[in-house]
GROMACS .gro file of C-alpha atoms in nm:
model
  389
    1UNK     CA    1   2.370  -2.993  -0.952
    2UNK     CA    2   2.472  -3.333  -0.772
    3UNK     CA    3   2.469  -3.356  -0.393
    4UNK     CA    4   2.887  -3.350  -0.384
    5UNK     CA    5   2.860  -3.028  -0.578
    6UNK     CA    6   2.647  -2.868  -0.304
    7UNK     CA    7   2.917  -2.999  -0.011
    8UNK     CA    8   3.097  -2.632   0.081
    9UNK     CA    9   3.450  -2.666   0.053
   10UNK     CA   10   3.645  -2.373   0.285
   11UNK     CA   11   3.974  -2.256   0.266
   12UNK     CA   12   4.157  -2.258   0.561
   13UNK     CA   13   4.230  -1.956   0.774
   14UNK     CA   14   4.561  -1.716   0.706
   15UNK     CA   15   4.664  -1.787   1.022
   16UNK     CA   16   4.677  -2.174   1.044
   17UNK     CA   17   4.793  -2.137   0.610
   18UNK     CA   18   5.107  -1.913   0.702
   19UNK     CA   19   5.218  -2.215   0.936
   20UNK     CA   20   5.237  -2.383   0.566
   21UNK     CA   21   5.633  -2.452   0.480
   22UNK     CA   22   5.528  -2.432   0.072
   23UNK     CA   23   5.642  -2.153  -0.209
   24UNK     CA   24   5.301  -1.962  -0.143
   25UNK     CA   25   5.352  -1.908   0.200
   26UNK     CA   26   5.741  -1.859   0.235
   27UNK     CA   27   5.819  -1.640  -0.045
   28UNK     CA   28   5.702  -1.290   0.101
   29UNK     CA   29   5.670  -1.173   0.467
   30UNK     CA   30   5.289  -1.160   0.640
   31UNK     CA   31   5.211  -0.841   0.550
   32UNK     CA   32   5.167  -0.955   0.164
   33UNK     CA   33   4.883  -1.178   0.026
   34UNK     CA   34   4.964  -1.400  -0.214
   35UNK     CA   35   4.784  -1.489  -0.532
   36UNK     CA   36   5.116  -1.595  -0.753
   37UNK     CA   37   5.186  -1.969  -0.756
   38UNK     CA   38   4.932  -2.257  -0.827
   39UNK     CA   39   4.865  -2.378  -0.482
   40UNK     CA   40   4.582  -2.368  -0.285
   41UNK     CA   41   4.465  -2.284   0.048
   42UNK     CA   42   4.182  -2.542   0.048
   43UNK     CA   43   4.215  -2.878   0.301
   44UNK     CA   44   4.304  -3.173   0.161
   45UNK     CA   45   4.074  -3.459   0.048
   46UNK     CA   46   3.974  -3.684   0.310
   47UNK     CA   47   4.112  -4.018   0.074
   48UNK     CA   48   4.415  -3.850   0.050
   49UNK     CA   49   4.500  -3.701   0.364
   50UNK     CA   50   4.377  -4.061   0.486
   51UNK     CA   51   4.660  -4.257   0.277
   52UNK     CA   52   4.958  -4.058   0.397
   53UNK     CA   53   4.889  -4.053   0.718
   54UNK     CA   54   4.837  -4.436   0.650
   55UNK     CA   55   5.207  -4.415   0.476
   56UNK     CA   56   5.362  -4.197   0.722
   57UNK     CA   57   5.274  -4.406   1.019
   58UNK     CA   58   5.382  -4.736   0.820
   59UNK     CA   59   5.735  -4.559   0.778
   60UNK     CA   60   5.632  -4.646   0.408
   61UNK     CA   61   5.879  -4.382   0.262
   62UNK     CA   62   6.082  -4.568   0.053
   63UNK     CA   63   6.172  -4.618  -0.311
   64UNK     CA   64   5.885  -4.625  -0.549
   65UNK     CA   65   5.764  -4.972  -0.705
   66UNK     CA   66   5.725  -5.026  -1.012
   67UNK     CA   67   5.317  -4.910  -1.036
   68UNK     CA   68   5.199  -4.841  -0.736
   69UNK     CA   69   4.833  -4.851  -0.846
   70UNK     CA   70   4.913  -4.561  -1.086
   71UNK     CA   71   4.816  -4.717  -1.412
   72UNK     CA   72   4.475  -4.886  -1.320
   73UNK     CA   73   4.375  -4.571  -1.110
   74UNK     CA   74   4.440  -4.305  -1.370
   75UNK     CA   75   4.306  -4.533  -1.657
   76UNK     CA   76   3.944  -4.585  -1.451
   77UNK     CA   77   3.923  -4.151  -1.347
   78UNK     CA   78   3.981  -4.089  -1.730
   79UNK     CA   79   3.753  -4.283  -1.830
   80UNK     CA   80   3.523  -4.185  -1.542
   81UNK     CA   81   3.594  -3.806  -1.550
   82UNK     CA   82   3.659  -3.773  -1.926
   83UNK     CA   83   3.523  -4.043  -2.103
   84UNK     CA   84   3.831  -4.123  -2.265
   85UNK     CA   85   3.934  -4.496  -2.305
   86UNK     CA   86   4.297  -4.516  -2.213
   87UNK     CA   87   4.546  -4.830  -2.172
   88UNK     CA   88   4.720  -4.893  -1.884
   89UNK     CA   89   5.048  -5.041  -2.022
   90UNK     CA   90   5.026  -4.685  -2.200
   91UNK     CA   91   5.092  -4.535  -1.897
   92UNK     CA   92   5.469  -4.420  -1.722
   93UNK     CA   93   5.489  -4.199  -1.440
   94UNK     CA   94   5.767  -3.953  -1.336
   95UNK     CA   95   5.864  -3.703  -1.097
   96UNK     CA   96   5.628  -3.369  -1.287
   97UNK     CA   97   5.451  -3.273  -1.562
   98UNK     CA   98   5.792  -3.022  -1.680
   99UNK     CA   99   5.963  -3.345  -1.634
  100UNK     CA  100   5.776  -3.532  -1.882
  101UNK     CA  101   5.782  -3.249  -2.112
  102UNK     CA  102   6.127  -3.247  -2.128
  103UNK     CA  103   6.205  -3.600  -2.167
  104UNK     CA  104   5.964  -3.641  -2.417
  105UNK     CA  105   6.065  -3.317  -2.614
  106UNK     CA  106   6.427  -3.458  -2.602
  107UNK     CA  107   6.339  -3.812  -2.744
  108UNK     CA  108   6.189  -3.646  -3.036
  109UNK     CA  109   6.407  -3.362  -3.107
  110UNK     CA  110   6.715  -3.297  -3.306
  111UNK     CA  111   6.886  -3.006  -3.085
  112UNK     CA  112   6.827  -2.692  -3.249
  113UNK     CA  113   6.462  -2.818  -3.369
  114UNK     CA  114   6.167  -2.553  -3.287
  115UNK     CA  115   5.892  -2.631  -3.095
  116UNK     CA  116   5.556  -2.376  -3.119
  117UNK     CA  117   5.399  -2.260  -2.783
  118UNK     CA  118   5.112  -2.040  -2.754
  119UNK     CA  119   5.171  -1.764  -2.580
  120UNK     CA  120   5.087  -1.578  -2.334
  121UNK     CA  121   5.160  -1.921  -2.174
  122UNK     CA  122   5.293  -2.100  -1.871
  123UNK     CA  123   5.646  -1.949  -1.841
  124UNK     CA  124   5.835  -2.308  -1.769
  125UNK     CA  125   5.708  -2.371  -2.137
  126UNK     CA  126   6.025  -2.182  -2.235
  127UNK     CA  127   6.297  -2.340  -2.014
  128UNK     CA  128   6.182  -2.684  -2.057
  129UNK     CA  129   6.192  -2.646  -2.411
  130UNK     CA  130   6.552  -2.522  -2.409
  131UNK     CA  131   6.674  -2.788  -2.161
  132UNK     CA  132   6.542  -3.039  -2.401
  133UNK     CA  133   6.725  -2.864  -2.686
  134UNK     CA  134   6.448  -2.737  -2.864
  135UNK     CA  135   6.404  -2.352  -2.960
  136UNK     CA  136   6.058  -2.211  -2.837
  137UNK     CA  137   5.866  -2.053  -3.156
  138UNK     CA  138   5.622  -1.832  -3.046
  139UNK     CA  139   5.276  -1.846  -3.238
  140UNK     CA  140   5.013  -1.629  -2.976
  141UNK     CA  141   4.647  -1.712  -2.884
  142UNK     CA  142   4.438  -1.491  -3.104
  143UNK     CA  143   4.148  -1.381  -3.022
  144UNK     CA  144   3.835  -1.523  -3.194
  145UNK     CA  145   3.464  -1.357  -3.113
  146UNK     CA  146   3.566  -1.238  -2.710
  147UNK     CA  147   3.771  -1.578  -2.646
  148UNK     CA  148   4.127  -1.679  -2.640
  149UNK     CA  149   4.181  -1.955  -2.930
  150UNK     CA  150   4.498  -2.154  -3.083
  151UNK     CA  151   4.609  -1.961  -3.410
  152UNK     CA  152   4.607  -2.275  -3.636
  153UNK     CA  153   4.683  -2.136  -3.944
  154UNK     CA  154   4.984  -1.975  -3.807
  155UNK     CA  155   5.044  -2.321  -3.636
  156UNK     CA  156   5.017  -2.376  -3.949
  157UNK     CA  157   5.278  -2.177  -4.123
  158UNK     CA  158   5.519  -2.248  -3.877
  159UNK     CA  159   5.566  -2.619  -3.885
  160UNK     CA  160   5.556  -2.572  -4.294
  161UNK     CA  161   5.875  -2.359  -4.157
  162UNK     CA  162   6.046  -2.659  -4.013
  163UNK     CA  163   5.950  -2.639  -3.653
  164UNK     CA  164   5.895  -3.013  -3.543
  165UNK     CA  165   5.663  -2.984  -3.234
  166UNK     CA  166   5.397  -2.825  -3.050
  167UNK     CA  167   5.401  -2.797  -2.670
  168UNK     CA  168   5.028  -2.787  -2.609
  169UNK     CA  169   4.882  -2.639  -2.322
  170UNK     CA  170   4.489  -2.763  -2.252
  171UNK     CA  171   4.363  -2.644  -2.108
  172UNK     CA  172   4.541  -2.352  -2.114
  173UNK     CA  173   4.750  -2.144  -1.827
  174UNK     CA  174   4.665  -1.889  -1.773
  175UNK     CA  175   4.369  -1.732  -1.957
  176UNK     CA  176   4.155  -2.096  -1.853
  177UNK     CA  177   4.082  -2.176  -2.238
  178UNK     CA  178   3.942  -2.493  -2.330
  179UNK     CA  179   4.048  -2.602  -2.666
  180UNK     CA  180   3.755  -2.720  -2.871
  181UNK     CA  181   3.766  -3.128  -3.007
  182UNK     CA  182   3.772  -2.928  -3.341
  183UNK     CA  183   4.065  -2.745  -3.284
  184UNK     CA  184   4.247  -3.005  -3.165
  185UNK     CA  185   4.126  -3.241  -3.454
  186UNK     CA  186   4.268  -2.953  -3.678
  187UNK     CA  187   4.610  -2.930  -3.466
  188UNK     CA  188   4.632  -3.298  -3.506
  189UNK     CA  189   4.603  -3.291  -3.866
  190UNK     CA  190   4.847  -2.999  -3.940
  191UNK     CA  191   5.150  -3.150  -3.761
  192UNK     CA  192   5.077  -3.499  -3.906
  193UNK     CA  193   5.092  -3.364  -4.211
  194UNK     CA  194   5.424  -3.200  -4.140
  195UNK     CA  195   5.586  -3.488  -3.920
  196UNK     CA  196   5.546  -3.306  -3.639
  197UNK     CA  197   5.406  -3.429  -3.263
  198UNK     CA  198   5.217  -3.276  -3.016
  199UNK     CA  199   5.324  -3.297  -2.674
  200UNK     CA  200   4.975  -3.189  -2.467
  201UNK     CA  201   5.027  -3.039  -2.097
  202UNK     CA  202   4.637  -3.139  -1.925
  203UNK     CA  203   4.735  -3.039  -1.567
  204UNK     CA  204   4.408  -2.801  -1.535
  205UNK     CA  205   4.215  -3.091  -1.709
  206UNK     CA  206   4.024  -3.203  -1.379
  207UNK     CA  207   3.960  -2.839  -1.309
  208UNK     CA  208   3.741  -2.778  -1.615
  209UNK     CA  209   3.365  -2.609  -1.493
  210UNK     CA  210   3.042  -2.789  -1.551
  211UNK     CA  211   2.886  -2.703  -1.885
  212UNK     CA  212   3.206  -2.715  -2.042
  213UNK     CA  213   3.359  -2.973  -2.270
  214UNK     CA  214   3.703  -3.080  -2.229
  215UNK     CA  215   3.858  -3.340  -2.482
  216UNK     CA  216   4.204  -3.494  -2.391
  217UNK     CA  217   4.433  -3.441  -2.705
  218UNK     CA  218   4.485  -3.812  -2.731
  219UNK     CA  219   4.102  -3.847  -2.806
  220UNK     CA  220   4.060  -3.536  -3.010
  221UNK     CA  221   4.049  -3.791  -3.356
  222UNK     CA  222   4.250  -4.092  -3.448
  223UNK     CA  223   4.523  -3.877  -3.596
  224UNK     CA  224   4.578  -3.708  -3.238
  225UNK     CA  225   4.568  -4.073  -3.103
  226UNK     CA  226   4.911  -4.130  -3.331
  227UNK     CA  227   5.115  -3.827  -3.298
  228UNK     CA  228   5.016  -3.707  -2.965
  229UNK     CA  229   5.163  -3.752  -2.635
  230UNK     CA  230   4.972  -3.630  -2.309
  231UNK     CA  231   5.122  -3.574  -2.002
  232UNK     CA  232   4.916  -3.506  -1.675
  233UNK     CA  233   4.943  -3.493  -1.299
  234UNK     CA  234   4.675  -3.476  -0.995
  235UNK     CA  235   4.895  -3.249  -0.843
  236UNK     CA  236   4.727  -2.920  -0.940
  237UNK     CA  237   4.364  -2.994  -0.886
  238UNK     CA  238   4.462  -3.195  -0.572
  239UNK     CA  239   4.739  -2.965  -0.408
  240UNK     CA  240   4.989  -3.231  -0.446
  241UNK     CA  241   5.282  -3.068  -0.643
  242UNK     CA  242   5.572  -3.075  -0.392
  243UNK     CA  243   5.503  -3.474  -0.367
  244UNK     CA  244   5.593  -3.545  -0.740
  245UNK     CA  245   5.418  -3.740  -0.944
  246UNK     CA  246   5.292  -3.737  -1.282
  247UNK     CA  247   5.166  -3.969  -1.581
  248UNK     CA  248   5.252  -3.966  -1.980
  249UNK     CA  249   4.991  -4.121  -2.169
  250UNK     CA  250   4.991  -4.247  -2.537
  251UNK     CA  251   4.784  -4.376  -2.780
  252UNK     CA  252   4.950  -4.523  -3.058
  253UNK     CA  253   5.227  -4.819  -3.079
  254UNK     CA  254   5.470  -4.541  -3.223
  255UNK     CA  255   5.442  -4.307  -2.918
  256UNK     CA  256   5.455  -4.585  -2.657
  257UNK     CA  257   5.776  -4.716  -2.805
  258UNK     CA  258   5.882  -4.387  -2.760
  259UNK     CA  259   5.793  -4.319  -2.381
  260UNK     CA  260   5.950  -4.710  -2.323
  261UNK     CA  261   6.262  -4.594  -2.449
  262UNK     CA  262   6.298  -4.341  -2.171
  263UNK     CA  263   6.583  -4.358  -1.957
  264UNK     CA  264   6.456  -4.606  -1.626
  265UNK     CA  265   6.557  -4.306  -1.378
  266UNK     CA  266   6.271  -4.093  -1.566
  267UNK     CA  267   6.062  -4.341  -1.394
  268UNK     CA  268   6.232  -4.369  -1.064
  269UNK     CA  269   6.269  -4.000  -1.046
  270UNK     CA  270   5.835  -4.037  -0.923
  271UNK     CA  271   5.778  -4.000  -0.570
  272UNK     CA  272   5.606  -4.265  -0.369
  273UNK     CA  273   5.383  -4.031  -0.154
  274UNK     CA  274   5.308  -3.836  -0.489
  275UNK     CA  275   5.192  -4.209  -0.609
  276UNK     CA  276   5.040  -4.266  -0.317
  277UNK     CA  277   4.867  -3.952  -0.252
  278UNK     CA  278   4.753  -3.948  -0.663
  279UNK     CA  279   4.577  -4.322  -0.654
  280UNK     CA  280   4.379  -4.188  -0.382
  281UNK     CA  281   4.317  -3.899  -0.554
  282UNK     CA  282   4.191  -4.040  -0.856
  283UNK     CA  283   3.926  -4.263  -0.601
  284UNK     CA  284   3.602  -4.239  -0.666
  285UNK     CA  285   3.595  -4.137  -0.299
  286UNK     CA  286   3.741  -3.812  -0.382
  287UNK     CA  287   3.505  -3.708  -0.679
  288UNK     CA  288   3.315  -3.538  -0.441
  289UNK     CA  289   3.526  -3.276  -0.304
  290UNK     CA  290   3.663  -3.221  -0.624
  291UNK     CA  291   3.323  -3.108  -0.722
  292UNK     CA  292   3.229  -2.896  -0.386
  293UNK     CA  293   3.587  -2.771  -0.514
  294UNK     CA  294   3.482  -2.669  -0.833
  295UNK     CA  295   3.182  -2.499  -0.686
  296UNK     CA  296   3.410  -2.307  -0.468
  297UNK     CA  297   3.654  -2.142  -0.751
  298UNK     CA  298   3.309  -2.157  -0.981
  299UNK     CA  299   3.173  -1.871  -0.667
  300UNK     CA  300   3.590  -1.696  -0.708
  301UNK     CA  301   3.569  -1.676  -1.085
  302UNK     CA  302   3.265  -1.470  -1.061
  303UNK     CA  303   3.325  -1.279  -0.787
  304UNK     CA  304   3.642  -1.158  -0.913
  305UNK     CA  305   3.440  -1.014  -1.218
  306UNK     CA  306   3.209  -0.839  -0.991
  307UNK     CA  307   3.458  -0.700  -0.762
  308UNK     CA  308   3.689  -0.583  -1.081
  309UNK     CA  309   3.412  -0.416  -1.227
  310UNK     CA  310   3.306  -0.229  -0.914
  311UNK     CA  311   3.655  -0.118  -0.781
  312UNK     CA  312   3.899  -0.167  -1.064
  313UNK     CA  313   3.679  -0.125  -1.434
  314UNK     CA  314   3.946  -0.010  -1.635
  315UNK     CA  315   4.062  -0.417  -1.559
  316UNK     CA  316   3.988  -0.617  -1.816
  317UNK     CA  317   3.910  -1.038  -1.703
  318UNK     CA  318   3.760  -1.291  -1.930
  319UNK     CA  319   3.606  -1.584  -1.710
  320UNK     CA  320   3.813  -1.855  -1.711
  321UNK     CA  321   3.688  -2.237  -1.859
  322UNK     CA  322   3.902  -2.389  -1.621
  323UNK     CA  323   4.136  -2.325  -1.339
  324UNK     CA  324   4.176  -2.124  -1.026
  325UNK     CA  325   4.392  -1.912  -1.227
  326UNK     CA  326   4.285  -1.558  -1.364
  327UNK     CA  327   4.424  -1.312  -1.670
  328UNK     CA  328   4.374  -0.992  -1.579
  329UNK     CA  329   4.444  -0.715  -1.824
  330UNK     CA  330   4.555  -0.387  -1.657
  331UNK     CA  331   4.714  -0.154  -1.913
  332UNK     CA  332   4.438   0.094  -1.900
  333UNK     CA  333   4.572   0.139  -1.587
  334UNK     CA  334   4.869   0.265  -1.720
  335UNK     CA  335   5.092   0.083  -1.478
  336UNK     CA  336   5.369  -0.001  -1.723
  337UNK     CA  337   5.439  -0.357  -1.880
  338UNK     CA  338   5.488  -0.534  -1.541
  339UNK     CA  339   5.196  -0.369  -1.289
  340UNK     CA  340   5.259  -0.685  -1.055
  341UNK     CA  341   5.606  -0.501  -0.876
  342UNK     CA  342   5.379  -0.189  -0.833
  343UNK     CA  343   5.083  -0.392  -0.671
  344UNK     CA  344   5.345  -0.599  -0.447
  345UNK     CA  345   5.543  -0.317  -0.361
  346UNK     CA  346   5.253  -0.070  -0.297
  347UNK     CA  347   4.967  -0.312  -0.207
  348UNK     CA  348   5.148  -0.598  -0.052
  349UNK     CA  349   4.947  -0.849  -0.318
  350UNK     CA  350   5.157  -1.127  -0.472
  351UNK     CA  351   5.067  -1.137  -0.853
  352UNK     CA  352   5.228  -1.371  -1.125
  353UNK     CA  353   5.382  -1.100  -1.378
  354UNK     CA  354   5.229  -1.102  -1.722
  355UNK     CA  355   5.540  -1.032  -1.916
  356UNK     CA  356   5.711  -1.355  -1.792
  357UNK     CA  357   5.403  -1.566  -2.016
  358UNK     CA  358   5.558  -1.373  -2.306
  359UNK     CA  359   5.546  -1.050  -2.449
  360UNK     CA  360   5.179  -1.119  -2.515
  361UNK     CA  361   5.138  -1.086  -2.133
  362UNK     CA  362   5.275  -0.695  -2.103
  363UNK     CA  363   5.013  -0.514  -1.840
  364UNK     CA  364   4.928  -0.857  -1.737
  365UNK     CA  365   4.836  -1.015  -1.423
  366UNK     CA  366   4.780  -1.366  -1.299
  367UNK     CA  367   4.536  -1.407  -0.998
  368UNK     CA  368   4.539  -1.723  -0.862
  369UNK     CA  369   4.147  -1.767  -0.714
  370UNK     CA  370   4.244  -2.078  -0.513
  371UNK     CA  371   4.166  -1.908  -0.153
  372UNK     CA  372   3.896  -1.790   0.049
  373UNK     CA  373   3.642  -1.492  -0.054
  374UNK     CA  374   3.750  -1.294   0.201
  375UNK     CA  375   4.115  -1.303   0.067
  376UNK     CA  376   4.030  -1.221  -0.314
  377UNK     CA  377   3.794  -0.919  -0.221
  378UNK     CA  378   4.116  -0.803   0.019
  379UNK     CA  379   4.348  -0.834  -0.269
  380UNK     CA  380   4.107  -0.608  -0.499
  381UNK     CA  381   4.040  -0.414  -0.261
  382UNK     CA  382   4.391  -0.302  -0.201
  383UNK     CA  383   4.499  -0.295  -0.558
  384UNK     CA  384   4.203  -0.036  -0.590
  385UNK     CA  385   4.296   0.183  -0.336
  386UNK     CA  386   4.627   0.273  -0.549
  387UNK     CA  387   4.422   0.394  -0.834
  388UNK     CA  388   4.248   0.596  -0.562
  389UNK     CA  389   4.573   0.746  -0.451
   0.00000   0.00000   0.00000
């Protein structure tokens, strides 16, 4: 383990969080904990915290330039974090990941044209896909030896159907699945060989533990280089979502001509303190609090296994690759499709609902580990005391 891996990282206390203005901590009253949306109650890195203050002080709010620093910054962590080679004229930003999704999905659909998700999957998947014009075709995660993996031979069957896309989520929200080089290799070659694209969500990428291998689509195998399209953001492994900004990356002449093509305000539409705050994210001065990060929801991940298996056993909770989100299977539980309104309602906890991931997610929970110990083994803890009752 590397010295910045052994640097604690703390979340900050409830009281000085529920002075937060943000969706986690203005959605429910005080009484309720909540483990729902993908934000975290960590500080944030020095670099960053250091350039908008910087900004702020400057007044330097104003429209965004043409690359703020984006391009050379992401194209050096890639390579850095990753290993993966990428150019920087291959690079656009806009305002979020959805948003790049959508714009993409629209320059390469015909309306009415089906696009394959995998669920149970992030539930914007489905209204992004529609707002491009594309029909969602579900083909579920199977399950392969005790872990979640893509269903490529119904992938398979499905763009041999006439769907013309895959919305690719990797690695994947919310069971934490890293897709193998393999399977992506495999993906790649199925929907080149139907005409097809790939359009690869790699939010979580940063958040991948030690010991496992991620592989950005783009560099799964040449063919993934020419039919892919990634699109990526420091905003979830940095904290940074409501300051918008995000990156689409290709690989191949025919996919950047694409992404050129995209209206200008797709572009402008990326926010300067997002820019701003993701170039200093991206630093090699913040590597190491993303790993005493990692360490930190490496410690939740495994604790939340202990504590289900002490006080909850009928759960069910595969660790996650990558993430500081967590599937929880409850129907032994017998709580109905939706157990999240009874756990809110009765427990005050604040739970994504499985069935909104699909139909795949029915006696589903998301936990989102991004928080202090103390706050996970409270939100067990009071989830357990219903069975109790």
């Amino acid at each position: 383990m590397t010295t910045a891996a052994r640097t604690a990282l703390h979340a900050l206390p409830l009281d000085q969080l529920r002075r937060r203005s943000s969706t986690k901590w203005r959605t429910y009253p005080d009484d309720v904990l909540p483990l729902f949306v993908a934000e975290m109650d960590f500080p944030l890195a020095d670099a960053i915290t250091a350039r908008l203050h910087e900004a702020v002080e400057l007044g330097d709010t104003g429209y965004t330039p043409p690359d703020p620093g984006i391009r050379a910054a992401f194209t050096a962590y890639a390579q850095r974090r990753f290993g993966w080679t990428v150019q920087p004229e291959r690079i656009r930003s806009t305002c979020d990941v959805m948003m790049g999704v959508v714009e993409i999905l629209r320059a390469v659909l015909d309306p009415g044209d089906r696009v394959i998700v995998a669920p149970p999957v992030y539930p914007p998947f489905f209204d992004c896909i529609e707002e491009a014009g594309g029909v969602a075709e579900r083909v579920p995660l199977i399950d392969v030896d005790g872990s979640w993996a893509l269903d490529l031979a119904g992938i398979e069957r499905a763009l041999a159907g006439g769907a013309r896309a895959v919305l690719l989520c990797n690695p994947h929200n919310p069971t934490g699945t890293v897709h193998s080089r393999a399977a992506l290799a495999r993906l790649a070659e199925i929907a080149a060989e139907h005409d097809a694209v790939v359009v690869s969500d790699e939010i979580h990428a940063p958040l991948v533990q030690p010991g496992v291998d991620f592989t950005p689509f783009l560099a799964a195998s040449p063919i993934a280089a020419e039919i892919g399209y990634v699109v990526t953001s420091a905003s979830k492994a940095y904290n940074l979502a409501g300051l918008k900004c995000a990156v689409m990356v290709t690989a191949s002449e025919r996919t950047a001509a694409v992404v050129r093509a995209l209206p200008p305000e797709v572009e402008w539409r990326t926010g300067l303190l997002g820019a701003l705050a993701a170039v200093a994210a991206w630093d090699p001065d913040s590597d190491a609090w993303l790993e005493a990060l990692l360490a930190a929801l490496d410690d939740n991940r495994r604790l939340l296994g202990r504590l289900l298996a002490e006080h909850l056993p009928e759960a069910r909770y595969r660790l996650p690759d990558a993430g500081y989100l967590a599937w929880v299977d409850l129907r032994d539980l017998g709580w109905g499709d939706d157990p999240a309104r009874r756990i809110l309602r009765e427990a005050r906890v604040a739970l994504n609902r499985g069935p909104t991931f699909g139909d795949e997610g029915r006696g589903h929970v998301r936990f989102n580990l991004g928080c202090s110990p103390e706050v996970l083994t409270e939100a067990v803890l009071r989830i357990a005391a219903l069975v109790r009752r």
